[in-house]
Amino acid sequence: MGASLGGHMSTVTDGKVVIMHYTLKNVAGEVLDSSDGGEPLPYLHGAGNIVVGLEKGLAGSAVGDTKDVEVSPEEGYGLPEGPGPQPVPRDQFPEGVELLPGMGFQAQADNGQTMVVYIAKVDETSVWVDGNHPLAGETLFFTVEIVGVRDPSEDELAHGHPHGIDGTESH
């Protein structure tokens, strides 16, 4: 995995690529997302790749640690803001693209700025989009196992995110 062994090198600190398995549950205990049965997730600690509350909760952890981290909405996906879901005519979206609730995509706001919006629901004539992340307002419950910590490559540092588990993937 390229994880260093022993000493401060295997500790989760800013500027390290952290490789983790995770399970995310909501307040009802329902699994919302998990790497279980798949590849672990790499992220660059301190670069905003994951929600700030989870980053704070993992700081100082070591390879092999398993942690439960509760993340408030303010340190997760924020509190809901704005008007909520708004209908956009279905024909404004490309044909043949499967549009599913929770999908995020970039859109241009009236003021010309690019923003991320998420699909709230789809009906026959409209796609309801919302500027709020689907998990806005939710308290998040993560169970994380740290499976590796490594130094990032120069490219990864320049891009602000890891290029896969071992740093060799391109995008």
PDB file of C-alpha atoms in Angstrom:
ATOM      1  CA  MET A   1       0.000   0.000   0.000  1.00  0.00           C
ATOM      2  CA  GLY A   2       2.950   2.365   0.321  1.00  0.00           C
ATOM      3  CA  ALA A   3       2.041   3.165   3.926  1.00  0.00           C
ATOM      4  CA  SER A   4       5.028   3.928   6.085  1.00  0.00           C
ATOM      5  CA  LEU A   5       5.519   1.957   9.232  1.00  0.00           C
ATOM      6  CA  GLY A   6       6.137   3.267  12.718  1.00  0.00           C
ATOM      7  CA  GLY A   7       7.006   6.722  13.966  1.00  0.00           C
ATOM      8  CA  HIS A   8       5.197   9.950  13.124  1.00  0.00           C
ATOM      9  CA  MET A   9       5.138   9.028   9.425  1.00  0.00           C
ATOM     10  CA  SER A  10       2.087   6.791   9.841  1.00  0.00           C
ATOM     11  CA  THR A  11      -0.005   9.427  11.641  1.00  0.00           C
ATOM     12  CA  VAL A  12      -2.874  11.329  10.024  1.00  0.00           C
ATOM     13  CA  THR A  13      -1.622  14.915   9.665  1.00  0.00           C
ATOM     14  CA  ASP A  14      -2.060  17.721   7.123  1.00  0.00           C
ATOM     15  CA  GLY A  15      -0.386  16.976   3.812  1.00  0.00           C
ATOM     16  CA  LYS A  16      -0.566  13.177   4.125  1.00  0.00           C
ATOM     17  CA  VAL A  17      -2.556  10.894   1.851  1.00  0.00           C
ATOM     18  CA  VAL A  18      -4.816   8.879   4.140  1.00  0.00           C
ATOM     19  CA  ILE A  19      -6.328   5.617   2.916  1.00  0.00           C
ATOM     20  CA  MET A  20      -9.438   4.543   4.787  1.00  0.00           C
ATOM     21  CA  HIS A  21     -12.359   2.200   4.798  1.00  0.00           C
ATOM     22  CA  TYR A  22     -15.523   3.916   5.976  1.00  0.00           C
ATOM     23  CA  THR A  23     -19.188   3.417   6.667  1.00  0.00           C
ATOM     24  CA  LEU A  24     -21.520   6.415   6.875  1.00  0.00           C
ATOM     25  CA  LYS A  25     -24.820   6.139   8.752  1.00  0.00           C
ATOM     26  CA  ASN A  26     -27.575   8.621   9.477  1.00  0.00           C
ATOM     27  CA  VAL A  27     -29.167   9.283  12.869  1.00  0.00           C
ATOM     28  CA  ALA A  28     -31.564   6.344  12.307  1.00  0.00           C
ATOM     29  CA  GLY A  29     -28.585   3.996  11.837  1.00  0.00           C
ATOM     30  CA  GLU A  30     -29.210   3.449   8.120  1.00  0.00           C
ATOM     31  CA  VAL A  31     -26.058   2.921   6.028  1.00  0.00           C
ATOM     32  CA  LEU A  32     -25.861   5.799   3.521  1.00  0.00           C
ATOM     33  CA  ASP A  33     -22.459   4.995   2.024  1.00  0.00           C
ATOM     34  CA  SER A  34     -19.662   2.524   2.625  1.00  0.00           C
ATOM     35  CA  SER A  35     -16.413   1.303   1.120  1.00  0.00           C
ATOM     36  CA  ASP A  36     -17.121  -2.141   2.588  1.00  0.00           C
ATOM     37  CA  GLY A  37     -16.498  -4.782  -0.038  1.00  0.00           C
ATOM     38  CA  GLY A  38     -14.705  -2.324  -2.309  1.00  0.00           C
ATOM     39  CA  GLU A  39     -11.537  -0.285  -2.549  1.00  0.00           C
ATOM     40  CA  PRO A  40     -10.629   1.933   0.400  1.00  0.00           C
ATOM     41  CA  LEU A  41     -10.954   5.689  -0.103  1.00  0.00           C
ATOM     42  CA  PRO A  42      -7.785   7.810  -0.354  1.00  0.00           C
ATOM     43  CA  TYR A  43      -7.907  11.518   0.508  1.00  0.00           C
ATOM     44  CA  LEU A  44      -5.368  14.310   1.072  1.00  0.00           C
ATOM     45  CA  HIS A  45      -5.655  15.367   4.722  1.00  0.00           C
ATOM     46  CA  GLY A  46      -6.076  19.120   5.173  1.00  0.00           C
ATOM     47  CA  ALA A  47      -7.079  19.778   1.537  1.00  0.00           C
ATOM     48  CA  GLY A  48     -10.861  19.749   1.966  1.00  0.00           C
ATOM     49  CA  ASN A  49     -11.327  16.412   0.132  1.00  0.00           C
ATOM     50  CA  ILE A  50     -13.721  15.185   2.861  1.00  0.00           C
ATOM     51  CA  VAL A  51     -16.075  17.011   5.227  1.00  0.00           C
ATOM     52  CA  VAL A  52     -14.250  19.114   7.822  1.00  0.00           C
ATOM     53  CA  GLY A  53     -15.788  17.332  10.811  1.00  0.00           C
ATOM     54  CA  LEU A  54     -14.483  13.959   9.665  1.00  0.00           C
ATOM     55  CA  GLU A  55     -11.044  15.418   8.957  1.00  0.00           C
ATOM     56  CA  LYS A  56     -10.916  16.873  12.478  1.00  0.00           C
ATOM     57  CA  GLY A  57     -12.035  13.560  13.964  1.00  0.00           C
ATOM     58  CA  LEU A  58      -9.316  11.591  12.169  1.00  0.00           C
ATOM     59  CA  ALA A  59      -6.380  13.950  12.872  1.00  0.00           C
ATOM     60  CA  GLY A  60      -3.688  12.174  14.852  1.00  0.00           C
ATOM     61  CA  SER A  61      -5.008   8.686  14.089  1.00  0.00           C
ATOM     62  CA  ALA A  62      -2.569   5.957  13.134  1.00  0.00           C
ATOM     63  CA  VAL A  63      -2.639   3.100  10.639  1.00  0.00           C
ATOM     64  CA  GLY A  64      -4.789   0.316  12.075  1.00  0.00           C
ATOM     65  CA  ASP A  65      -6.982   2.659  14.138  1.00  0.00           C
ATOM     66  CA  THR A  66     -10.748   2.338  13.891  1.00  0.00           C
ATOM     67  CA  LYS A  67     -12.695   5.416  14.944  1.00  0.00           C
ATOM     68  CA  ASP A  68     -16.319   6.435  15.264  1.00  0.00           C
ATOM     69  CA  VAL A  69     -16.747  10.106  14.354  1.00  0.00           C
ATOM     70  CA  GLU A  70     -19.982  12.048  14.770  1.00  0.00           C
ATOM     71  CA  VAL A  71     -20.162  15.059  12.443  1.00  0.00           C
ATOM     72  CA  SER A  72     -22.613  17.913  12.997  1.00  0.00           C
ATOM     73  CA  PRO A  73     -24.401  19.408   9.968  1.00  0.00           C
ATOM     74  CA  GLU A  74     -22.281  22.561  10.346  1.00  0.00           C
ATOM     75  CA  GLU A  75     -19.080  20.506   9.928  1.00  0.00           C
ATOM     76  CA  GLY A  76     -20.665  18.118   7.403  1.00  0.00           C
ATOM     77  CA  TYR A  77     -22.722  19.262   4.437  1.00  0.00           C
ATOM     78  CA  GLY A  78     -24.065  22.424   6.085  1.00  0.00           C
ATOM     79  CA  LEU A  79     -27.555  23.519   6.958  1.00  0.00           C
ATOM     80  CA  PRO A  80     -30.185  23.767   4.228  1.00  0.00           C
ATOM     81  CA  GLU A  81     -30.242  27.201   2.610  1.00  0.00           C
ATOM     82  CA  GLY A  82     -32.139  28.906  -0.162  1.00  0.00           C
ATOM     83  CA  PRO A  83     -35.487  28.092  -1.717  1.00  0.00           C
ATOM     84  CA  GLY A  84     -35.136  24.297  -1.736  1.00  0.00           C
ATOM     85  CA  PRO A  85     -35.794  22.093  -4.766  1.00  0.00           C
ATOM     86  CA  GLN A  86     -36.711  23.981  -7.948  1.00  0.00           C
ATOM     87  CA  PRO A  87     -38.150  22.419 -11.121  1.00  0.00           C
ATOM     88  CA  VAL A  88     -36.129  22.574 -14.335  1.00  0.00           C
ATOM     89  CA  PRO A  89     -37.736  21.358 -17.586  1.00  0.00           C
ATOM     90  CA  ARG A  90     -36.596  17.818 -18.398  1.00  0.00           C
ATOM     91  CA  ASP A  91     -35.604  18.924 -21.909  1.00  0.00           C
ATOM     92  CA  GLN A  92     -32.890  21.173 -20.432  1.00  0.00           C
ATOM     93  CA  PHE A  93     -30.875  18.010 -19.693  1.00  0.00           C
ATOM     94  CA  PRO A  94     -29.094  15.859 -22.284  1.00  0.00           C
ATOM     95  CA  GLU A  95     -31.095  12.957 -23.659  1.00  0.00           C
ATOM     96  CA  GLY A  96     -29.955   9.473 -22.760  1.00  0.00           C
ATOM     97  CA  VAL A  97     -28.404  10.529 -19.438  1.00  0.00           C
ATOM     98  CA  GLU A  98     -29.832   8.686 -16.458  1.00  0.00           C
ATOM     99  CA  LEU A  99     -30.852  11.342 -13.929  1.00  0.00           C
ATOM    100  CA  LEU A 100     -31.058  10.027 -10.381  1.00  0.00           C
ATOM    101  CA  PRO A 101     -31.827  11.719  -7.055  1.00  0.00           C
ATOM    102  CA  GLY A 102     -28.634  12.698  -5.252  1.00  0.00           C
ATOM    103  CA  MET A 103     -26.579  13.230  -8.423  1.00  0.00           C
ATOM    104  CA  GLY A 104     -24.597  16.448  -8.339  1.00  0.00           C
ATOM    105  CA  PHE A 105     -23.598  18.524 -11.331  1.00  0.00           C
ATOM    106  CA  GLN A 106     -22.344  21.996 -12.161  1.00  0.00           C
ATOM    107  CA  ALA A 107     -24.795  24.640 -13.289  1.00  0.00           C
ATOM    108  CA  GLN A 108     -24.500  28.314 -14.064  1.00  0.00           C
ATOM    109  CA  ALA A 109     -26.316  30.667 -11.714  1.00  0.00           C
ATOM    110  CA  ASP A 110     -28.150  33.770 -12.949  1.00  0.00           C
ATOM    111  CA  ASN A 111     -25.129  35.884 -11.945  1.00  0.00           C
ATOM    112  CA  GLY A 112     -22.844  33.779 -14.166  1.00  0.00           C
ATOM    113  CA  GLN A 113     -21.135  31.936 -11.313  1.00  0.00           C
ATOM    114  CA  THR A 114     -20.751  28.164 -11.476  1.00  0.00           C
ATOM    115  CA  MET A 115     -22.413  26.285  -8.657  1.00  0.00           C
ATOM    116  CA  VAL A 116     -23.035  22.665  -7.765  1.00  0.00           C
ATOM    117  CA  VAL A 117     -26.653  21.563  -7.642  1.00  0.00           C
ATOM    118  CA  TYR A 118     -28.101  18.192  -6.753  1.00  0.00           C
ATOM    119  CA  ILE A 119     -31.075  16.337  -8.174  1.00  0.00           C
ATOM    120  CA  ALA A 120     -33.797  16.087  -5.535  1.00  0.00           C
ATOM    121  CA  LYS A 121     -36.338  14.203  -7.667  1.00  0.00           C
ATOM    122  CA  VAL A 122     -37.242  13.511 -11.281  1.00  0.00           C
ATOM    123  CA  ASP A 123     -40.725  13.355 -12.762  1.00  0.00           C
ATOM    124  CA  GLU A 124     -41.981  13.075 -16.342  1.00  0.00           C
ATOM    125  CA  THR A 125     -41.644  16.767 -17.185  1.00  0.00           C
ATOM    126  CA  SER A 126     -39.195  18.194 -14.642  1.00  0.00           C
ATOM    127  CA  VAL A 127     -35.933  17.600 -12.848  1.00  0.00           C
ATOM    128  CA  TRP A 128     -36.075  19.124  -9.386  1.00  0.00           C
ATOM    129  CA  VAL A 129     -32.670  20.551  -8.454  1.00  0.00           C
ATOM    130  CA  ASP A 130     -31.472  21.908  -5.140  1.00  0.00           C
ATOM    131  CA  GLY A 131     -28.353  23.877  -4.215  1.00  0.00           C
ATOM    132  CA  ASN A 132     -28.236  21.956  -0.940  1.00  0.00           C
ATOM    133  CA  HIS A 133     -26.323  18.682  -0.712  1.00  0.00           C
ATOM    134  CA  PRO A 134     -28.728  15.767  -0.087  1.00  0.00           C
ATOM    135  CA  LEU A 135     -27.178  15.362   3.390  1.00  0.00           C
ATOM    136  CA  ALA A 136     -27.464  19.067   4.335  1.00  0.00           C
ATOM    137  CA  GLY A 137     -28.902  19.371   7.833  1.00  0.00           C
ATOM    138  CA  GLU A 138     -28.021  15.764   8.731  1.00  0.00           C
ATOM    139  CA  THR A 139     -25.806  14.623  11.591  1.00  0.00           C
ATOM    140  CA  LEU A 140     -23.401  12.086  10.078  1.00  0.00           C
ATOM    141  CA  PHE A 141     -22.035   9.018  11.843  1.00  0.00           C
ATOM    142  CA  PHE A 142     -18.814   7.646  10.344  1.00  0.00           C
ATOM    143  CA  THR A 143     -16.972   4.490  11.303  1.00  0.00           C
ATOM    144  CA  VAL A 144     -13.499   4.675   9.792  1.00  0.00           C
ATOM    145  CA  GLU A 145     -10.562   2.284   9.668  1.00  0.00           C
ATOM    146  CA  ILE A 146      -7.226   3.853   8.718  1.00  0.00           C
ATOM    147  CA  VAL A 147      -5.535   1.333   6.410  1.00  0.00           C
ATOM    148  CA  GLY A 148      -2.666   3.464   5.121  1.00  0.00           C
ATOM    149  CA  VAL A 149      -0.912   6.814   5.391  1.00  0.00           C
ATOM    150  CA  ARG A 150       1.675   7.969   2.855  1.00  0.00           C
ATOM    151  CA  ASP A 151       3.386  11.062   1.543  1.00  0.00           C
ATOM    152  CA  PRO A 152       1.732  12.595  -1.521  1.00  0.00           C
ATOM    153  CA  SER A 153       3.496  12.999  -4.848  1.00  0.00           C
ATOM    154  CA  GLU A 154       4.246  16.497  -6.136  1.00  0.00           C
ATOM    155  CA  ASP A 155       1.366  16.113  -8.622  1.00  0.00           C
ATOM    156  CA  GLU A 156      -1.040  15.135  -5.868  1.00  0.00           C
ATOM    157  CA  LEU A 157      -0.015  18.147  -3.785  1.00  0.00           C
ATOM    158  CA  ALA A 158      -0.358  20.458  -6.801  1.00  0.00           C
ATOM    159  CA  HIS A 159      -3.821  19.052  -7.621  1.00  0.00           C
ATOM    160  CA  GLY A 160      -4.964  18.979  -3.977  1.00  0.00           C
ATOM    161  CA  HIS A 161      -6.126  15.348  -4.032  1.00  0.00           C
ATOM    162  CA  PRO A 162      -4.675  11.841  -4.293  1.00  0.00           C
ATOM    163  CA  HIS A 163      -4.346   9.988  -7.584  1.00  0.00           C
ATOM    164  CA  GLY A 164      -5.615   6.670  -6.299  1.00  0.00           C
ATOM    165  CA  ILE A 165      -4.479   4.475  -3.474  1.00  0.00           C
ATOM    166  CA  ASP A 166      -0.832   4.326  -4.567  1.00  0.00           C
ATOM    167  CA  GLY A 167      -0.692   7.736  -6.294  1.00  0.00           C
ATOM    168  CA  THR A 168      -0.259   6.431  -9.838  1.00  0.00           C
ATOM    169  CA  GLU A 169      -3.783   6.877 -11.239  1.00  0.00           C
ATOM    170  CA  SER A 170      -4.443   9.706 -13.651  1.00  0.00           C
ATOM    171  CA  HIS A 171      -7.590  11.696 -14.256  1.00  0.00           C
TER     172      HIS A 171
END
